[in-house]
Amino acid sequence: MKIGFIGLGNMGGPMAANLAAAGHDVTGFDPIAPYPEGIETAQSGKDAARGRDVVITMLPDGAILRAVAAEIVPVMARCTVFLDCSTVDVSSARDVAEQAAKAGLLPLDAPVSGGVGGASGGTLTFMVGGEKAAFDIAKPLFDIMGQKAVHCGASGNGQAAKICNNMILGVTMIATCEAFALADKLGLDRQAMYDVVSTSSGQSWSMTTYCPAPGIGPESPADRAYAPGFAAELMLKDLRLAQEAAEETDADTPLGLAARDLYARFVDEEDGKGMDFSAMLPRFTRRSRT
Ligand code: NAD
């Protein structure tokens, strides 16, 4: 396929490289990031989008997605798939999809889970909103960039799935970290805590796959001095998006709200910026109740 790829940062760069390595004709644009090997260089987003079968965007946020969409939608041919893989607010995803559909394009919102490692290794999970026909066209590309793609329904539902998943992740990571900190104060050995919880009803991905305690469980960012991994500020971004969506839909999400506030404090006022999101554990162990 002829693919335009806009946004070649930490995630987009390796995703575009995997598509090129699989034999697709990829033309990319990014104002700052280096161009990965095998990618043809465009001078603008418009250049990257014109005359392609599929245009993929991997951008920082909804405002930038809206700006890029305003630029590229008018130059894309009818029936081109407009595949946005960024994590953005549900409203931006739905507005951009509506604009694209009106222009005769096939929009998909397809945020990912799996981080930079998943992007490089081609093992991302895609959560996809939009028409099934568009999903079917993009499926071979999902299979190159990832290991799983779930069609979640109408436009915006990919973003909805992403923020709900990450709200669970933020809450369970905090719960896991505060439980480890309590266990420390009770004199319970961390390995014993892990052995019990990882096979009991308190287990979660945060405990068994991404254990926040160094030297316990499978290797994780905790074993690399909490270098990310999944940075605390990215978790904060997703928790903020979840709260925006909860406010718009009048959904009661008290734990999601508490998680957002804790990560906001951690990133903005404490030493969480640039740390993995599991560094909540040393944060809790340093603190007392007040
Ligand atoms: P990044 O900042 O490394 O990359 C974004 C790129 O977009 C940058 O290179 C920037 O120059 C480019 N860009 C900005 N404005 C542009 C424009 N007008 N035209 C073209 N390019 C433009 O971010 P990232 O880590 O690659 O994340 C991308 C998206 O993926 C974000 O929405 C993020 O939330 C999401 N995400 C990231 C991770 C992760 O672990 N990094 C995991 C899952 C999802």
Coordinates of C-alpha atoms and ligand atoms in Angstrom, one line a residue:
M1 CA 0.0 0.0 0.0
K2 CA 1.0 3.6 -0.4
I3 CA 1.1 5.0 3.1
G4 CA 1.5 8.5 4.5
F5 CA 2.8 8.6 8.1
I6 CA 2.6 11.9 10.0
G7 CA 4.2 12.1 13.4
L8 CA 7.5 10.1 13.5
G9 CA 8.2 10.4 17.3
N10 CA 9.0 7.7 19.8
M11 CA 6.0 5.6 18.7
G12 CA 5.4 6.7 15.1
G13 CA 9.0 6.3 14.1
P14 CA 9.3 2.6 14.8
M15 CA 5.7 1.9 13.6
A16 CA 6.5 3.5 10.2
A17 CA 9.8 1.7 10.0
N18 CA 8.0 -1.7 10.5
L19 CA 5.5 -0.9 7.7
A20 CA 8.4 0.0 5.4
A21 CA 10.3 -3.1 6.4
A22 CA 7.3 -5.2 5.5
G23 CA 7.4 -3.8 1.9
H24 CA 4.9 -0.9 2.0
D25 CA 5.7 2.3 0.3
V26 CA 5.8 4.8 3.3
T27 CA 6.2 8.5 3.0
G28 CA 6.6 10.3 6.3
F29 CA 6.5 13.8 7.7
D30 CA 7.6 15.2 11.1
P31 CA 8.9 18.7 11.8
I32 CA 11.4 17.6 14.4
A33 CA 11.9 13.8 14.7
P34 CA 14.5 11.9 12.7
Y35 CA 13.3 9.9 9.8
P36 CA 13.7 6.2 10.2
E37 CA 15.4 4.1 7.5
G38 CA 13.3 3.1 4.5
I39 CA 10.9 6.1 4.8
E40 CA 10.5 8.6 2.0
T41 CA 10.7 12.2 3.2
A42 CA 7.8 14.6 2.7
Q43 CA 8.1 18.4 3.1
S44 CA 4.7 18.8 4.9
G45 CA 1.8 16.8 6.2
K46 CA -0.1 17.6 3.0
D47 CA 2.7 16.1 0.9
A48 CA 2.7 13.0 3.0
A49 CA -1.1 12.6 2.7
R50 CA -1.7 13.3 -1.0
G51 CA -2.3 10.3 -3.2
R52 CA -2.0 7.6 -0.5
D53 CA -4.2 4.6 0.2
V54 CA -3.9 5.0 3.9
V55 CA -2.7 8.0 6.0
I56 CA -1.6 7.3 9.6
T57 CA -1.2 10.0 12.2
M58 CA 0.7 9.5 15.5
L59 CA 0.6 12.9 17.3
P60 CA 0.8 14.3 20.8
D61 CA -2.8 15.4 21.5
G62 CA -6.3 16.3 20.2
A63 CA -5.5 19.9 19.3
I64 CA -2.6 18.9 17.1
L65 CA -4.7 16.2 15.5
R66 CA -7.4 18.7 14.7
A67 CA -4.8 21.1 13.1
V68 CA -3.2 18.3 11.1
A69 CA -6.7 17.0 10.0
A70 CA -7.7 20.5 8.8
E71 CA -4.5 20.5 6.7
I72 CA -4.7 17.0 5.2
V73 CA -8.3 16.1 4.8
P74 CA -8.9 18.5 1.8
V75 CA -6.0 16.9 -0.2
M76 CA -6.8 13.2 0.5
A77 CA -8.6 11.2 -2.2
R78 CA -12.1 9.8 -1.5
C79 CA -12.1 6.4 0.2
T80 CA -8.6 6.9 1.6
V81 CA -8.3 5.4 5.1
F82 CA -7.5 8.1 7.7
L83 CA -6.0 6.1 10.6
D84 CA -5.3 8.1 13.7
C85 CA -3.2 6.1 16.3
S86 CA -2.6 9.0 18.7
T87 CA -4.2 9.0 22.1
V88 CA -6.6 12.0 22.1
D89 CA -9.9 13.1 23.8
V90 CA -13.0 11.3 22.5
S91 CA -14.5 14.6 21.3
S92 CA -11.5 15.4 19.1
A93 CA -11.6 11.8 17.7
R94 CA -15.3 12.1 16.9
D95 CA -15.1 15.6 15.4
V96 CA -12.2 14.7 13.2
A97 CA -13.9 11.5 12.1
E98 CA -17.0 13.4 11.2
Q99 CA -15.0 15.9 9.1
A100 CA -13.2 13.1 7.4
A101 CA -16.4 11.1 6.6
K102 CA -18.0 14.2 5.1
A103 CA -15.0 14.5 2.8
G104 CA -15.6 10.8 1.7
L105 CA -12.7 9.4 3.7
L106 CA -12.8 6.3 5.8
P107 CA -11.8 7.5 9.4
L108 CA -10.5 5.2 12.1
D109 CA -9.4 6.1 15.6
A110 CA -7.0 3.4 16.7
P111 CA -5.0 4.3 19.9
V112 CA -2.5 1.7 21.0
S113 CA -1.3 -0.1 24.1
G114 CA 2.2 -1.5 24.4
G115 CA 4.5 1.6 24.5
V116 CA 7.7 2.1 22.7
G117 CA 8.8 -1.5 23.1
G118 CA 5.6 -2.6 21.5
A119 CA 6.0 -0.1 18.7
S120 CA 9.5 -1.3 17.9
G121 CA 8.7 -5.0 18.3
G122 CA 5.5 -4.8 16.3
T123 CA 3.5 -6.1 19.2
L124 CA 1.1 -3.2 19.9
T125 CA -2.6 -3.7 20.7
F126 CA -4.9 -1.5 18.7
M127 CA -8.4 -0.4 19.9
V128 CA -10.3 0.7 16.9
G129 CA -13.4 2.9 16.3
G130 CA -15.0 3.5 12.9
E131 CA -16.7 1.6 10.1
K132 CA -16.0 -2.2 9.9
A133 CA -15.1 -1.8 6.2
A134 CA -12.3 0.6 7.0
F135 CA -11.1 -1.7 9.8
D136 CA -10.9 -4.5 7.3
I137 CA -8.8 -2.4 4.9
A138 CA -6.4 -1.4 7.7
K139 CA -6.2 -4.9 9.3
P140 CA -3.1 -6.0 7.4
L141 CA -1.3 -2.9 8.7
F142 CA -2.4 -3.6 12.3
D143 CA -1.0 -7.1 11.8
I144 CA 2.4 -5.7 11.0
M145 CA 2.5 -3.0 13.7
G146 CA 0.8 -5.1 16.4
Q147 CA -0.3 -8.4 17.7
K148 CA -3.9 -7.6 18.2
A149 CA -6.6 -5.2 16.8
V150 CA -10.0 -5.1 18.4
H151 CA -12.9 -3.4 16.5
C152 CA -14.7 -1.5 19.3
G153 CA -17.6 0.0 17.3
A154 CA -18.3 3.5 16.0
S155 CA -15.8 6.4 15.7
G156 CA -14.4 7.5 19.1
N157 CA -14.9 4.0 20.6
G158 CA -11.2 3.2 20.2
Q159 CA -10.3 6.2 22.4
A160 CA -13.1 5.3 24.8
A161 CA -11.6 1.8 25.2
K162 CA -8.1 3.2 25.7
I163 CA -9.0 5.7 28.5
C164 CA -11.1 3.1 30.3
N165 CA -8.3 0.6 30.1
N166 CA -5.7 3.1 31.3
M167 CA -8.0 4.4 34.1
I168 CA -8.1 0.8 35.4
L169 CA -4.3 0.6 35.0
G170 CA -3.7 3.9 36.9
V171 CA -6.0 2.8 39.8
T172 CA -4.5 -0.7 40.1
M173 CA -0.9 0.6 40.0
I174 CA -1.7 3.0 42.8
A175 CA -3.5 0.3 44.8
T176 CA -0.6 -2.1 44.3
C177 CA 2.0 0.5 45.3
E178 CA 0.2 1.6 48.4
A179 CA -0.4 -2.0 49.4
F180 CA 3.4 -2.7 49.1
A181 CA 4.1 0.4 51.2
L182 CA 1.7 -0.8 53.9
A183 CA 3.2 -4.3 53.7
D184 CA 6.6 -2.8 54.3
K185 CA 5.4 -1.0 57.4
L186 CA 3.8 -4.2 58.7
G187 CA 7.1 -6.1 58.3
L188 CA 5.9 -8.3 55.5
D189 CA 8.6 -9.4 53.1
R190 CA 8.1 -8.0 49.6
Q191 CA 8.7 -11.4 47.9
A192 CA 6.2 -13.0 50.2
M193 CA 3.7 -10.2 49.4
Y194 CA 4.3 -10.8 45.7
D195 CA 4.0 -14.6 46.0
V196 CA 0.6 -14.3 47.8
V197 CA -1.0 -11.5 45.8
S198 CA 0.2 -12.6 42.3
T199 CA -1.8 -15.8 42.8
S200 CA -4.6 -14.4 44.9
S201 CA -7.6 -12.1 44.3
G202 CA -5.6 -8.9 44.6
Q203 CA -3.6 -9.8 41.5
S204 CA -3.5 -7.6 38.4
W205 CA -1.3 -6.7 35.5
S206 CA 0.4 -4.1 37.7
M207 CA 1.4 -6.8 40.1
T208 CA 2.2 -9.8 37.9
T209 CA 3.6 -8.3 34.7
Y210 CA 4.9 -4.9 35.8
C211 CA 5.6 -5.3 39.5
P212 CA 6.6 -1.9 41.0
A213 CA 9.0 -3.5 43.6
P214 CA 12.6 -3.8 42.4
G215 CA 13.9 -7.4 42.3
I216 CA 10.5 -8.9 42.6
G217 CA 8.5 -10.7 39.8
P218 CA 9.4 -10.4 36.1
E219 CA 11.9 -7.6 35.1
S220 CA 10.2 -4.2 35.0
P221 CA 11.1 -0.5 35.1
A222 CA 11.5 -0.9 38.9
D223 CA 14.6 -2.9 38.1
R224 CA 16.0 0.0 36.1
A225 CA 15.7 2.7 38.7
Y226 CA 12.2 3.4 37.4
A227 CA 13.3 4.7 34.0
P228 CA 10.2 4.6 31.8
G229 CA 8.6 2.3 30.5
F230 CA 5.4 4.1 30.6
A231 CA 6.2 7.6 32.0
A232 CA 4.1 9.0 34.8
E233 CA 3.3 12.1 32.7
L234 CA 1.8 9.8 30.0
M235 CA -0.3 8.1 32.6
L236 CA -1.4 11.5 33.8
K237 CA -2.4 12.5 30.3
D238 CA -4.6 9.4 29.9
L239 CA -6.2 9.9 33.4
R240 CA -7.0 13.6 32.5
L241 CA -8.6 12.4 29.2
A242 CA -10.7 9.9 31.2
Q243 CA -11.9 12.6 33.6
E244 CA -12.7 15.0 30.7
A245 CA -14.8 12.2 29.2
A246 CA -16.4 11.4 32.6
E247 CA -17.4 15.1 33.0
E248 CA -18.8 15.3 29.5
T249 CA -20.9 12.1 30.0
D250 CA -21.7 12.7 33.7
A251 CA -20.1 9.4 34.7
D252 CA -19.3 8.9 38.4
T253 CA -15.6 7.8 38.5
P254 CA -14.3 8.6 42.0
L255 CA -11.2 6.3 41.9
G256 CA -10.3 7.6 38.4
L257 CA -10.5 11.1 39.8
A258 CA -8.3 10.3 42.8
A259 CA -5.8 8.6 40.5
R260 CA -5.6 11.6 38.3
D261 CA -5.1 13.9 41.3
L262 CA -2.4 11.7 42.7
Y263 CA -0.5 11.5 39.4
A264 CA -0.9 15.2 38.9
R265 CA 0.7 15.9 42.3
F266 CA 3.4 13.3 41.6
V267 CA 4.3 14.8 38.2
D268 CA 3.8 18.5 38.8
E269 CA 4.9 18.9 42.4
E270 CA 6.9 15.9 43.5
D271 CA 9.7 14.1 41.6
G272 CA 7.5 12.0 39.2
K273 CA 8.3 13.8 36.0
G274 CA 10.5 11.6 33.8
M275 CA 10.0 8.6 36.0
D276 CA 8.0 5.4 35.2
F277 CA 4.4 5.4 36.5
S278 CA 5.3 2.6 38.8
A279 CA 7.6 4.9 40.8
M280 CA 4.5 5.6 42.9
L281 CA 5.9 2.8 45.1
P282 CA 9.0 4.8 46.4
R283 CA 6.7 7.8 46.6
F284 CA 4.4 6.0 49.0
T285 CA 7.2 4.4 51.0
R286 CA 8.7 7.8 51.7
R287 CA 5.5 9.2 53.1
S288 CA 3.4 8.9 56.2
R289 CA -0.4 9.3 56.5
T290 CA -0.3 13.1 56.7
Ligands
NAD1 P1 6.3 12.0 20.6 O1 6.2 13.3 21.2 O2 7.6 11.2 20.7 O3 5.9 12.0 19.0 C1 4.9 12.9 18.5 C2 5.5 13.5 17.2 O4 4.5 14.3 16.6 C3 6.7 14.4 17.5 O5 7.9 13.8 16.8 C4 6.3 15.7 16.9 O6 7.4 16.4 16.2 C5 5.2 15.3 15.9 N1 4.4 16.4 15.5 C6 3.9 17.4 16.3 N2 3.1 18.2 15.6 C7 3.2 17.7 14.3 C8 2.6 18.2 13.1 N3 1.8 19.3 13.0 N4 2.8 17.5 12.0 C9 3.6 16.4 12.0 N5 4.2 15.9 13.1 C10 3.9 16.6 14.3 O7 5.1 11.1 21.3 P2 5.0 9.5 21.2 O8 5.5 9.0 22.5 O9 5.4 9.0 19.9 O10 3.4 9.4 21.4 C11 2.5 9.6 20.3 C12 1.1 9.3 20.7 O11 1.0 8.0 21.1 C13 0.6 10.2 21.9 O12 -0.7 10.5 21.6 C14 0.8 9.3 23.1 O13 -0.2 9.6 24.1 C15 0.5 7.9 22.4 N6 1.1 6.8 23.2 C16 2.4 6.9 23.6 C17 2.9 5.8 24.3 C18 4.3 5.8 24.7 O14 4.7 4.9 25.5 N7 5.2 6.7 24.3 C19 2.1 4.6 24.5 C20 0.8 4.6 24.0 C21 0.3 5.7 23.4

